[in-house]
Amino acid sequence: MKLYVFHTPELTPDDNVADCAIAIDVLRATSTIATALASGAEAIQVFSDIDKLMYESEGWLPEKRLRAGERGGSKVAGCDLGNSPLDCTADVMGGKRLFISTTNGTRALQKIQASPQVLAAALINRRAIVEHVVQQCPETVWIVNAGWEGSFALEDTVCAGAIAQGLIDALGCSLADITGNDELVGAVALYQQWKDNLLGLFHYASHGKRLLRLNCQSDLKYCAGLDVLDVVPIQREMGVL
Ligand code: 3SL
């Protein structure tokens, strides 16, 4: 198995050759998606375009759908929810389809949606993702970070490193055995340095600081939890997990 990390959707090659592609947006889209599914959402349908989300979701009964929209960290007017995983409780999500559009996370998922296997990962479901990948044993795995508007994000990179380290441990192999590109080595080094203080790292992250300014301290704390949800968001049809 060879692992590759791409820091943003823009840096991800267009000619997708991965057997398995994993999107990461720890703050907060993939944390929200994992939480919504763990809380009983029927499915998650992702959109990069908010108008398209509104149009497509019109076809669903209001009691069977929820619309989540985020831009610049804040809720989009007209949506039921923003992008806080803490809003995704079982009583809110149970049996509903979540239509979601966020600034960067949903773009990362759309970038890889043509891959044979598409997963959404965060720190909170890291172990479940690792176990799934080990079971499937794909030859090539791409980890595509959402980043922030085309730039590197610490929180996504540390999660990529956490997944890589989990795979190294589970497969009993070395870093050299699974390294596909330099970014993967950097991600593992970042995780090694911060694994005991992931929340502390978020306080250095530009998007962590942005969310703190928006009073999202509880979201940061929740998203820094490692291996707390046993859920594997898998794309079951184009754009639907
Ligand atoms: O960029 C994104 O996709 C979002 O996850 C950003 S936020 O955490 O909701 O601000």
Coordinates of N, CA, C and O and ligand atoms in Angstrom, one line a residue, residues 25 27-29 70 73 83 102-105 148 207 211, ligand 1:
D25 N -11.5 17.2 6.4 CA -11.7 18.6 6.8 C -12.0 18.6 8.3 O -13.2 18.7 8.7
L27 N -11.7 20.6 10.7 CA -12.5 21.8 11.2 C -13.2 22.4 9.9 O -12.7 23.2 9.2
R28 N -14.5 22.0 9.7 CA -15.2 21.0 10.5 C -16.0 20.0 9.7 O -16.8 19.2 10.2
A29 N -16.0 20.2 8.4 CA -16.9 19.4 7.5 C -16.9 17.9 7.7 O -18.0 17.3 7.9
E70 N -22.4 26.5 5.3 CA -21.4 27.4 6.0 C -20.6 28.1 5.0 O -20.2 27.6 4.0
G73 N -17.2 30.2 8.1 CA -17.4 29.8 9.4 C -18.8 30.0 10.0 O -19.2 29.4 11.0
N83 N -22.3 24.5 10.4 CA -21.4 23.4 10.2 C -20.9 22.9 11.5 O -19.7 22.5 11.6
T102 N -20.1 23.5 2.4 CA -19.2 24.2 3.3 C -18.1 24.9 2.4 O -18.0 24.5 1.2
T103 N -17.3 25.7 3.0 CA -16.4 26.5 2.2 C -15.3 25.6 1.5 O -15.1 25.8 0.3
N104 N -14.7 24.7 2.2 CA -13.6 23.9 1.7 C -13.9 22.4 1.7 O -13.5 21.7 0.8
G105 N -14.5 21.9 2.8 CA -14.6 20.5 2.9 C -15.4 19.8 1.8 O -15.0 18.7 1.3
W148 N -7.6 25.5 3.6 CA -8.5 26.7 3.7 C -8.3 27.6 2.4 O -7.2 28.2 2.3
H207 N -7.2 28.4 10.9 CA -8.7 28.2 11.0 C -9.2 27.9 12.4 O -10.3 28.3 12.8
L211 N -12.1 30.1 14.2 CA -13.3 29.5 14.8 C -13.4 30.0 16.3 O -14.5 30.2 16.8
Ligands
3SL1 O1 -14.1 25.0 5.1 C1 -15.0 24.2 5.4 O2 -15.4 23.4 4.6 C2 -15.6 24.3 6.8 O3 -15.5 23.1 7.4 C3 -15.1 25.5 7.5 S1 -15.9 25.8 9.1 O4 -15.2 25.0 10.1 O5 -17.3 25.4 9.1 O6 -15.7 27.2 9.3

